[in-house]
PDB file of C-alpha atoms in Angstrom:
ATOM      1  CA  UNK A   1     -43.989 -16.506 -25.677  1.00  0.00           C
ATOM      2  CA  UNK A   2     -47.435 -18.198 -24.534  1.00  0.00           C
ATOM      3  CA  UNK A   3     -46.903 -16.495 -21.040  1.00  0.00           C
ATOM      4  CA  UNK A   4     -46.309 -12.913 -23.374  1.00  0.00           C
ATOM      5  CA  UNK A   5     -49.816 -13.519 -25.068  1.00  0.00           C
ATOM      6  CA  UNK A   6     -51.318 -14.323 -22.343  1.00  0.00           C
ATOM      7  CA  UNK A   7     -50.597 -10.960 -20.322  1.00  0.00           C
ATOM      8  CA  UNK A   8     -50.946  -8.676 -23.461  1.00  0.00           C
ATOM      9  CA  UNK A   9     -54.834 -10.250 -24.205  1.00  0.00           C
ATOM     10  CA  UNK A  10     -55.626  -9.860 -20.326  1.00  0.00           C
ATOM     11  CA  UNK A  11     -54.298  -5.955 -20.538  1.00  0.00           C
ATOM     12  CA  UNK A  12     -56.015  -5.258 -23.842  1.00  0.00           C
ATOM     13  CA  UNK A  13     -59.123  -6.372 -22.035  1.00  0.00           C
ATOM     14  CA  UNK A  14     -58.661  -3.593 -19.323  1.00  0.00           C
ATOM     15  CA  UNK A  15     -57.791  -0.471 -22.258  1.00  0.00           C
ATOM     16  CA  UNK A  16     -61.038  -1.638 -24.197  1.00  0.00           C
ATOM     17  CA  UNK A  17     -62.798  -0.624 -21.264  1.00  0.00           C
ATOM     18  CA  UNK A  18     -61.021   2.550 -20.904  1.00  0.00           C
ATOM     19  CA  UNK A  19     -61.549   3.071 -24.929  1.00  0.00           C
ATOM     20  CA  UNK A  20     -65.450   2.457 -24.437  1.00  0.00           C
ATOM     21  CA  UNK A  21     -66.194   4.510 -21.651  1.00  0.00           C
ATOM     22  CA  UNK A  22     -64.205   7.294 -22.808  1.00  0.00           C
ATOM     23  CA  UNK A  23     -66.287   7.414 -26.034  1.00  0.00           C
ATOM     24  CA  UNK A  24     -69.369   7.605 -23.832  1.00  0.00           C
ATOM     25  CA  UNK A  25     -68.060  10.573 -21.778  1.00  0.00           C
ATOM     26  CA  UNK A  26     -67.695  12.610 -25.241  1.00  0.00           C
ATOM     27  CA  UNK A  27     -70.935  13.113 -24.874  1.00  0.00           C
ATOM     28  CA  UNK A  28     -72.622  16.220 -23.230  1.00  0.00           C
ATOM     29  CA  UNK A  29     -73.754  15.658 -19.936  1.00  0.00           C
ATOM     30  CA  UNK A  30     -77.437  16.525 -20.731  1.00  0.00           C
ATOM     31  CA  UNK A  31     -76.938  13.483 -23.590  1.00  0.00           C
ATOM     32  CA  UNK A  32     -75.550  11.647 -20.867  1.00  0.00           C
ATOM     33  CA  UNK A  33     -78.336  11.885 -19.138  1.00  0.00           C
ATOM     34  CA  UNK A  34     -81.172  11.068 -21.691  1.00  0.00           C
ATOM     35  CA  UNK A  35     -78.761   7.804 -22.442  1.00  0.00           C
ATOM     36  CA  UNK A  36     -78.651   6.391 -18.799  1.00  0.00           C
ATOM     37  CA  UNK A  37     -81.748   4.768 -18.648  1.00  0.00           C
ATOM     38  CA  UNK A  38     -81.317   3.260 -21.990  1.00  0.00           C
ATOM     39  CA  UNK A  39     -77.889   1.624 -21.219  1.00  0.00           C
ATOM     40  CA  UNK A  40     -79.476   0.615 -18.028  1.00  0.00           C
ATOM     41  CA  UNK A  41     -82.199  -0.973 -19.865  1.00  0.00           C
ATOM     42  CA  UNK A  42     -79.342  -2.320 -22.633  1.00  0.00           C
ATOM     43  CA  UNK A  43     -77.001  -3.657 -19.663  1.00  0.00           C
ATOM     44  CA  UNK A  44     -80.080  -5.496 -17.901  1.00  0.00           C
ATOM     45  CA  UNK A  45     -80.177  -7.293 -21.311  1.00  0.00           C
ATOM     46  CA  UNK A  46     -76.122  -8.144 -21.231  1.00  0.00           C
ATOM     47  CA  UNK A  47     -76.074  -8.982 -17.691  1.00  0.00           C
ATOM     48  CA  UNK A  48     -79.055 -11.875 -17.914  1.00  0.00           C
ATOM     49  CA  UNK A  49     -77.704 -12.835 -20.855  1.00  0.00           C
ATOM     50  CA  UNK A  50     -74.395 -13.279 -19.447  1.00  0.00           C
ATOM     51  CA  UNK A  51     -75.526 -15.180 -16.790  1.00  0.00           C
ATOM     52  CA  UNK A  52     -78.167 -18.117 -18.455  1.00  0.00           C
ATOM     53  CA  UNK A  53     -76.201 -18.452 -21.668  1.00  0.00           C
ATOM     54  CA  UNK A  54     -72.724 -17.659 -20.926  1.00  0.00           C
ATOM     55  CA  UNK A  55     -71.754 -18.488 -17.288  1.00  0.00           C
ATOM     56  CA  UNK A  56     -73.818 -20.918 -16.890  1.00  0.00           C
ATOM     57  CA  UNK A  57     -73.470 -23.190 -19.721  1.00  0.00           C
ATOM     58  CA  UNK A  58     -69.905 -22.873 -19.292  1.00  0.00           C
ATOM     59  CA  UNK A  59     -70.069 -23.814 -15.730  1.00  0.00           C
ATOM     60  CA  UNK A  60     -72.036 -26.789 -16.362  1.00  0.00           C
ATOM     61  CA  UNK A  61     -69.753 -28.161 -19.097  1.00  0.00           C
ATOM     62  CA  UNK A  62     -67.201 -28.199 -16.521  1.00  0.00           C
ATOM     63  CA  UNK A  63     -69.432 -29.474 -13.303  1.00  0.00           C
ATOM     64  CA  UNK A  64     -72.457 -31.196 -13.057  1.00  0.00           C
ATOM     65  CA  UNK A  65     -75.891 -29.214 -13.063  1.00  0.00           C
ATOM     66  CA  UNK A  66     -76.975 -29.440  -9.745  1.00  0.00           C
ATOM     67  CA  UNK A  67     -73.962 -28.245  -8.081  1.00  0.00           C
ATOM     68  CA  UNK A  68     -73.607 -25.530  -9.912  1.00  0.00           C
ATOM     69  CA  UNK A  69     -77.200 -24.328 -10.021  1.00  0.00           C
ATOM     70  CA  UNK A  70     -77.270 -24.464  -6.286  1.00  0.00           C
ATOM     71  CA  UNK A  71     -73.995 -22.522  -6.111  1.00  0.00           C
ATOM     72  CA  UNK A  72     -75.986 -19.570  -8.041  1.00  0.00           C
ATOM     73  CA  UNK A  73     -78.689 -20.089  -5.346  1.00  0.00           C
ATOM     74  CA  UNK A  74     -76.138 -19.409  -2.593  1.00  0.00           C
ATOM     75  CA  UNK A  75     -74.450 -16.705  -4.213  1.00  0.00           C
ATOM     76  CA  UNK A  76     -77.613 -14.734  -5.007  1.00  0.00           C
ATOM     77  CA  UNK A  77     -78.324 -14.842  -1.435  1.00  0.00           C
ATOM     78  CA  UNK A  78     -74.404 -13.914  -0.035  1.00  0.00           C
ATOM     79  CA  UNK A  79     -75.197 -11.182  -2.495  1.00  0.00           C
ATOM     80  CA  UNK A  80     -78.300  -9.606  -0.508  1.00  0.00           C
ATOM     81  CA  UNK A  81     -76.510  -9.777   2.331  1.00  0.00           C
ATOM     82  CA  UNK A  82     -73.649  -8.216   1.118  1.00  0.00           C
ATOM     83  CA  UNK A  83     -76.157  -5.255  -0.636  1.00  0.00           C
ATOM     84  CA  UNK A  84     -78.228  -5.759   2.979  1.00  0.00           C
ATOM     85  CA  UNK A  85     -74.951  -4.680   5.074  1.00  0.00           C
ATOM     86  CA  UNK A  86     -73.850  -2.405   2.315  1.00  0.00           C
ATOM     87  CA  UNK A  87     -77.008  -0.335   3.027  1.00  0.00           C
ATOM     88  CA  UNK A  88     -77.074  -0.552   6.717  1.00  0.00           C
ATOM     89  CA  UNK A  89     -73.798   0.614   6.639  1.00  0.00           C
ATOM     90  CA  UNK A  90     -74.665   3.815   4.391  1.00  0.00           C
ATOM     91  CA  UNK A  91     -78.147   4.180   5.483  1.00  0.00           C
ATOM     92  CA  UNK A  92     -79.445   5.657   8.431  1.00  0.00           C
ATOM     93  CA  UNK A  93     -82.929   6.754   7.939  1.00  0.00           C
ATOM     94  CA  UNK A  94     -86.145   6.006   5.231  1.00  0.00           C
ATOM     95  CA  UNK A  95     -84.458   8.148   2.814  1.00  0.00           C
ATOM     96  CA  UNK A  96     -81.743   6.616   1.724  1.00  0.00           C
ATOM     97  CA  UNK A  97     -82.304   5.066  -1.506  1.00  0.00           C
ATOM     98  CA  UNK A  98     -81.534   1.457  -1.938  1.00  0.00           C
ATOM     99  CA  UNK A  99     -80.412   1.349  -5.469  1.00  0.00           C
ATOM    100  CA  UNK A 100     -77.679   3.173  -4.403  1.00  0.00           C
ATOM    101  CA  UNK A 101     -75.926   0.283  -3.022  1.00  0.00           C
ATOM    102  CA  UNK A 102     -75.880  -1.452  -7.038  1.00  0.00           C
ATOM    103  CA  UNK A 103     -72.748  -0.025  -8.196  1.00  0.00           C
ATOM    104  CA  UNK A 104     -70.972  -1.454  -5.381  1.00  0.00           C
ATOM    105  CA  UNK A 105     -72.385  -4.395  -6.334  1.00  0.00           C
ATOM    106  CA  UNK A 106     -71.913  -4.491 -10.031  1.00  0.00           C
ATOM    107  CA  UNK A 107     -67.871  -4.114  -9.030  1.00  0.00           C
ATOM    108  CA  UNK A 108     -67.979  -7.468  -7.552  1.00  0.00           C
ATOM    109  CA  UNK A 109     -69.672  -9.452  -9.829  1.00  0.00           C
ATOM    110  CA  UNK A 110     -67.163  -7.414 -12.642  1.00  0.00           C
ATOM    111  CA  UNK A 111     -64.303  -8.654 -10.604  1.00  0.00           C
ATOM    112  CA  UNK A 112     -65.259 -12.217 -10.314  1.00  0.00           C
ATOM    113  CA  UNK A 113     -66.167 -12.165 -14.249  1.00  0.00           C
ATOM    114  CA  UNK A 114     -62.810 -10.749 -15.401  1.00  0.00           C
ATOM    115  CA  UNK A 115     -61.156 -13.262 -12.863  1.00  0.00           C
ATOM    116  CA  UNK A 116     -62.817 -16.100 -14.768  1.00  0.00           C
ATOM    117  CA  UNK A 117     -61.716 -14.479 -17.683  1.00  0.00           C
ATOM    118  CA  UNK A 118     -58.134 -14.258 -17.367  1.00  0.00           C
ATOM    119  CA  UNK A 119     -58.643 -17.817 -16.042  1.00  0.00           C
ATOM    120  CA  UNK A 120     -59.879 -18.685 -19.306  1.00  0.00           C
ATOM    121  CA  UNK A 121     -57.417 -16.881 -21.486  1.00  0.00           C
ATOM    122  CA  UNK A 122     -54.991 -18.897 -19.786  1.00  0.00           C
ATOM    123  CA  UNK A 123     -56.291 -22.166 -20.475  1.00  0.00           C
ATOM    124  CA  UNK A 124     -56.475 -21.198 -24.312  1.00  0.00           C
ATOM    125  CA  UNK A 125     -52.507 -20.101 -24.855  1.00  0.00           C
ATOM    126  CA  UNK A 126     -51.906 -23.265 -23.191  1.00  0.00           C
ATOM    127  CA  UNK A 127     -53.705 -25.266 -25.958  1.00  0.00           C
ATOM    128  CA  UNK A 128     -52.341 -23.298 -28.532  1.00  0.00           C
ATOM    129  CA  UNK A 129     -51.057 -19.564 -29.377  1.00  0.00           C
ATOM    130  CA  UNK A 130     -53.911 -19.326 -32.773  1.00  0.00           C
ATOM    131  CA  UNK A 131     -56.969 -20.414 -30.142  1.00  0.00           C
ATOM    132  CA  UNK A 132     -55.799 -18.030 -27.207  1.00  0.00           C
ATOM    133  CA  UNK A 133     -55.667 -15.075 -29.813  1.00  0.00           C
ATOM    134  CA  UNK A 134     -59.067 -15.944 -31.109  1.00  0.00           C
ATOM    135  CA  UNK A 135     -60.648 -16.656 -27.465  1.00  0.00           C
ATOM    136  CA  UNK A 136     -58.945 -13.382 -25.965  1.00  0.00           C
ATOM    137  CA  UNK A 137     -60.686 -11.352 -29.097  1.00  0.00           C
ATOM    138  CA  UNK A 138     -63.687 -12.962 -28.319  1.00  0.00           C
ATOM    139  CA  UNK A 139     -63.523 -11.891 -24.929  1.00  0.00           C
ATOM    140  CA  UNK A 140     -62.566  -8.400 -25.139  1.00  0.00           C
ATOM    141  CA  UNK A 141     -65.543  -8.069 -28.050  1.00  0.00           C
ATOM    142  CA  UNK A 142     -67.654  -9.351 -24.688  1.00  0.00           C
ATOM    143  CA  UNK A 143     -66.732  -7.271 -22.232  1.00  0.00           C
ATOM    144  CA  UNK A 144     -67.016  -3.794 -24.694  1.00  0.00           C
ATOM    145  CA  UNK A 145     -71.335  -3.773 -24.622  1.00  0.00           C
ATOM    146  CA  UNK A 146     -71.225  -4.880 -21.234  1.00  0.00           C
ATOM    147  CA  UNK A 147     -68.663  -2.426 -19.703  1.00  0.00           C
ATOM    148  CA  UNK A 148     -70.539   0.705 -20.968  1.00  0.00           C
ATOM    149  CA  UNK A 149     -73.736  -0.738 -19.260  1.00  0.00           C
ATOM    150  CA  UNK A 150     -71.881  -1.118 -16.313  1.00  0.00           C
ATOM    151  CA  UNK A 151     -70.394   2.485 -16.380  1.00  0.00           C
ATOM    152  CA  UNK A 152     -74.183   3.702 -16.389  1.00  0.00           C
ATOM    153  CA  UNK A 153     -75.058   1.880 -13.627  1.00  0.00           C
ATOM    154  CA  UNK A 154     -72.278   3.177 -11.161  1.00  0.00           C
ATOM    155  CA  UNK A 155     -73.397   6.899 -12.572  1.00  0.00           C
ATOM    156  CA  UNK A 156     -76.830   5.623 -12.082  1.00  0.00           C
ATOM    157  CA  UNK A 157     -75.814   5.082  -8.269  1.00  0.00           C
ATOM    158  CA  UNK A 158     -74.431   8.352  -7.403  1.00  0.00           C
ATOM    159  CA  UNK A 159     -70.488   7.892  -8.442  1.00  0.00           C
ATOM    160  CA  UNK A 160     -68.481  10.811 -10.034  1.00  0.00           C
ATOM    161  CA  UNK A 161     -67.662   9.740 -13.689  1.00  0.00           C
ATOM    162  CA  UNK A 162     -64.157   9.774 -12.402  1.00  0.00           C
ATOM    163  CA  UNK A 163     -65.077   8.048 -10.151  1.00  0.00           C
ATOM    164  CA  UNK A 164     -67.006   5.581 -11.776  1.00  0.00           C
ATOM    165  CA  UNK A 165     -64.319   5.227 -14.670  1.00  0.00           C
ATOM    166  CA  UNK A 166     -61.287   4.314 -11.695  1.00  0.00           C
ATOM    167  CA  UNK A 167     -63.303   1.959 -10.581  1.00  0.00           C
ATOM    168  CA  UNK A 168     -64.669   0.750 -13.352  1.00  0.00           C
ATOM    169  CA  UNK A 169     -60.801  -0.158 -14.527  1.00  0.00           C
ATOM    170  CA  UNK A 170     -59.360  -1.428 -11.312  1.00  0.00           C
ATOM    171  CA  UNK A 171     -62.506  -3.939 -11.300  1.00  0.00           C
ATOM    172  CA  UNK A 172     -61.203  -5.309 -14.519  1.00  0.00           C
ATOM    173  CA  UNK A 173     -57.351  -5.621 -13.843  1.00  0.00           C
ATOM    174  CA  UNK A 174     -58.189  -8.910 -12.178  1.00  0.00           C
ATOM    175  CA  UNK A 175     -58.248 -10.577 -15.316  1.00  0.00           C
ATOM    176  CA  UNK A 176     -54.040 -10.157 -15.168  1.00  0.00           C
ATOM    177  CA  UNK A 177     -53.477 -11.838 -11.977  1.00  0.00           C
ATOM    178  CA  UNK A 178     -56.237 -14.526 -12.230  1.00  0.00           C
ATOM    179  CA  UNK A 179     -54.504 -15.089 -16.339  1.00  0.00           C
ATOM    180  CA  UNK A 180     -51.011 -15.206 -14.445  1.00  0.00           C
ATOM    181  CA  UNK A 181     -51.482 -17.398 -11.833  1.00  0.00           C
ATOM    182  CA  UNK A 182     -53.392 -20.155 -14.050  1.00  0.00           C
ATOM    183  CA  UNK A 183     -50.953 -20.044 -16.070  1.00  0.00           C
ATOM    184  CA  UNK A 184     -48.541 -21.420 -13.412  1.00  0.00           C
ATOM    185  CA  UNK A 185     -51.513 -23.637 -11.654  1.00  0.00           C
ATOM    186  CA  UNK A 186     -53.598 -24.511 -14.045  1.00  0.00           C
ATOM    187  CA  UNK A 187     -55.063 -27.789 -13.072  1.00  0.00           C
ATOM    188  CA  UNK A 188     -55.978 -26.675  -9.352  1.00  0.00           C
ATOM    189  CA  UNK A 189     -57.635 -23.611 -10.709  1.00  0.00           C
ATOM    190  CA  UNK A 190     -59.583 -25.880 -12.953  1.00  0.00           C
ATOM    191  CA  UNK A 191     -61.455 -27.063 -10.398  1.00  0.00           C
ATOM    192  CA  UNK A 192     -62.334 -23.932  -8.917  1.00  0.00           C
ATOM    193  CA  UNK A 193     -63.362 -21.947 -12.215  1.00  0.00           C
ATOM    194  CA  UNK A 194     -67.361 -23.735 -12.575  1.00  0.00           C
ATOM    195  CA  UNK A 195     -68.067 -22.157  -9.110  1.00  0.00           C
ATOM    196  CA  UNK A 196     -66.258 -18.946 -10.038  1.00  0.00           C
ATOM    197  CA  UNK A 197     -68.447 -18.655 -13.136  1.00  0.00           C
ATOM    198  CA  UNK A 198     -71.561 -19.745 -10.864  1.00  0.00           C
ATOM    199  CA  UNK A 199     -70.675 -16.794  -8.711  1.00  0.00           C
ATOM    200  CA  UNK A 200     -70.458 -14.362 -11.563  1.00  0.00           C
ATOM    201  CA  UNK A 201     -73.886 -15.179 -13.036  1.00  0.00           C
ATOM    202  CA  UNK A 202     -75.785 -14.903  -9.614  1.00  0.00           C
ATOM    203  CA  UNK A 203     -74.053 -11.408  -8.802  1.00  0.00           C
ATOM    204  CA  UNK A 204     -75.581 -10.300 -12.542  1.00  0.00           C
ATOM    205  CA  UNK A 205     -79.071 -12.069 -12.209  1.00  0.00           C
ATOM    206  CA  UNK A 206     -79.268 -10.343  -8.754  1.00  0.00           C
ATOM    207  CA  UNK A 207     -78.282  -7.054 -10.010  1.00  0.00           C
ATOM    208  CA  UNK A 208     -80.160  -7.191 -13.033  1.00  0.00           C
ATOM    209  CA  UNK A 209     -83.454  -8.409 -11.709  1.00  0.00           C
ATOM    210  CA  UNK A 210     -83.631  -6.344  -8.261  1.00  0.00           C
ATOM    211  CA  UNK A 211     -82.245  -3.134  -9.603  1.00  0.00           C
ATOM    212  CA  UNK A 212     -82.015  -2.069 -13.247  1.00  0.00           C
ATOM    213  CA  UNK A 213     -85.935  -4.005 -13.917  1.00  0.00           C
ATOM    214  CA  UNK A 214     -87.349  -2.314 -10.940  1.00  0.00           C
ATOM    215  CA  UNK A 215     -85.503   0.730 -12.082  1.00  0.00           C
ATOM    216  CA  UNK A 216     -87.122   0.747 -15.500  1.00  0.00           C
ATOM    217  CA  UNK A 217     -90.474   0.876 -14.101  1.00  0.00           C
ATOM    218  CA  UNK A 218     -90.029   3.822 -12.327  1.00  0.00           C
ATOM    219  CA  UNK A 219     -92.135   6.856 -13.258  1.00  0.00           C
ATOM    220  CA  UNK A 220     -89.920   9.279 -14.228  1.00  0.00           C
ATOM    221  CA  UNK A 221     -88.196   6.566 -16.217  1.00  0.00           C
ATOM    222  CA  UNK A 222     -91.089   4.753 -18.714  1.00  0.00           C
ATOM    223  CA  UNK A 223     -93.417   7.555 -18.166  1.00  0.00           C
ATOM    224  CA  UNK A 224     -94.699   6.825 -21.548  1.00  0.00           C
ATOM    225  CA  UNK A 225     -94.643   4.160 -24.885  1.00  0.00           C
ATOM    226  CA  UNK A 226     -91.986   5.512 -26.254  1.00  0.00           C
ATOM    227  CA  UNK A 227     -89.639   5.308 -23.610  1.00  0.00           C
ATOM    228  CA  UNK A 228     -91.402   1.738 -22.694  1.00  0.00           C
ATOM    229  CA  UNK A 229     -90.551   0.553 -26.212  1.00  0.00           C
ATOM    230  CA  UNK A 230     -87.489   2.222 -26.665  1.00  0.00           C
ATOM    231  CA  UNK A 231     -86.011   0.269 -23.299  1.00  0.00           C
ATOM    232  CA  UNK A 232     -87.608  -3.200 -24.291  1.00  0.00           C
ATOM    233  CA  UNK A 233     -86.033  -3.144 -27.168  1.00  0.00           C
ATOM    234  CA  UNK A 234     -82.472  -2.228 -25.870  1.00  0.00           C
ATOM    235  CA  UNK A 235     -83.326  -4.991 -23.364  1.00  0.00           C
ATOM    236  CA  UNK A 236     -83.807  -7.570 -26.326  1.00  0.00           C
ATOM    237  CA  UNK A 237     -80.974  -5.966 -28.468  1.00  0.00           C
ATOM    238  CA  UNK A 238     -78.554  -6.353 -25.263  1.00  0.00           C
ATOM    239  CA  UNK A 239     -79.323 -10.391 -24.999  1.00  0.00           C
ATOM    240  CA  UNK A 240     -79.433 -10.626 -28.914  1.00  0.00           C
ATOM    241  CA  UNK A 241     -75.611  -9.138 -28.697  1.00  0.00           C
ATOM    242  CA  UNK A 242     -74.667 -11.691 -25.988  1.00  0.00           C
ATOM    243  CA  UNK A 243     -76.015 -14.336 -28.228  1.00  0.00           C
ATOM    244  CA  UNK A 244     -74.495 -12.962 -31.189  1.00  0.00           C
ATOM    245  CA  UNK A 245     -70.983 -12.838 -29.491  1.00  0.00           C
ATOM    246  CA  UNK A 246     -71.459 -16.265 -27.964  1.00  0.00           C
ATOM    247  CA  UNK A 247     -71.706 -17.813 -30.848  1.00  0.00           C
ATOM    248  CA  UNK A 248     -69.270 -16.330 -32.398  1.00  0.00           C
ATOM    249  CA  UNK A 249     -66.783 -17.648 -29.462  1.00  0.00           C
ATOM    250  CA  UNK A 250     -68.035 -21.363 -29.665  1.00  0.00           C
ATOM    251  CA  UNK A 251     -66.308 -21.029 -33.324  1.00  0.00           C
TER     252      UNK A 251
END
């Protein structure tokens, strides 16, 4: 029964995504449009937020500070490198733009948060059926703001909304496997899940501080105070849901 729960909380988390970018794509495409800098702005907000109150914290109840901070330190930089060869690879003259390589980017640090999550959603069944159904719930409620952001951002760097929705859905089905396996080998994953969660957080700080900010200043993005205050407010509002939904977990 515990190993039931645990595998219909992980897949639930996979068809909320499904369920939340399919309401964005009712939208017309010229709506679309007009909306992707402000989910930008909204998932820069969920992804910091994510990282220094969520991932974090967690990581350091589990591990001591140091250890983990310096893990974020080394994962920031694997991440330019990866984003470094990533553009190498793709690039061949001035032209090419560099945000492009983001939403390559964003897909791992989705697939090492979901397989932290399915991590933890094991852990909670095995204390008890009532606190895995509340901790899954909390989870999925997580993952909804977040996943929309993250479906702007792989439009935002040149994928096909088919595209972008496939890939967007196979980078969350790690949450199964990851929720399987600790359920089998708990303890030894234990030990692994501070630095998994150290991981996560650097791949959204890196994301969210050399990308989507420097994308928000561009021209033809804040060209003027409305626009300005329009995305610093979906920046606050994004790290005010995080906070709101963090809370709610730790009760």
């Amino acid at each position: 029964m515990t190993l039931f729960f645990i595998i219909l909380f992980s897949i639930l988390g996979s068809i909320g995504v499904i369920i939340t970018i399919g309401s964005y794509l009712l939208f017309k495409e010229k709506i679309q449009k007009i909306l992707i800098p402000f989910l930008i702005a909204y998932a820069g907000g969920t992804l910091l937020a994510s990282a220094f109150l969520g991932l974090i914290p967690e990581a350091v109840e589990r591990l001591e500070l140091r250890p983990i901070l310096l893990t974020v330190l080394i994962g920031i930089i694997i991440f330019f490198l990866i984003e470094k060869t990533i553009i190498w690879h793709h690039c061949h003259d001035q032209k090419c733009e560099i945000h492009k390589a983001s939403g390559q980017m964003i897909l791992i640090g989705d697939a090492f948060h979901n397989f932290a999550d399915g991590v933890v959603i094991a852990a909670s069944f095995l204390i008890s059926i009532p606190f895995g159904i509340m901790v899954g719930f909390s989870m999925i409620l997580h993952e909804i703001p977040q996943e929309v952001g993250d479906f702007a951002i792989l439009i935002h760097s040149g994928y096909k909304k088919k595209k972008a929705l496939l890939l967007n859905i196979l980078s969350s089905l790690t949450t199964l496997p990851a929720a399987i396996l600790s359920y089998y080998i708990l303890e030894p994953v234990q030990g692994v899940v501070p630095y998994i969660m150290a991981i996560s957080a650097a791949s959204f700080i890196y994301i969210a501080l050399s990308d989507l900010v420097p994308e928000l200043h561009r021209k033809h993005v804040s060209a003027n105070v409305k626009n300005i205050i329009t995305q610093f407010l979906l920046l606050l509002t994004g790290i005010i849901t995080i906070i709101l939904l963090l809370t709610f977990h730790h009760h």
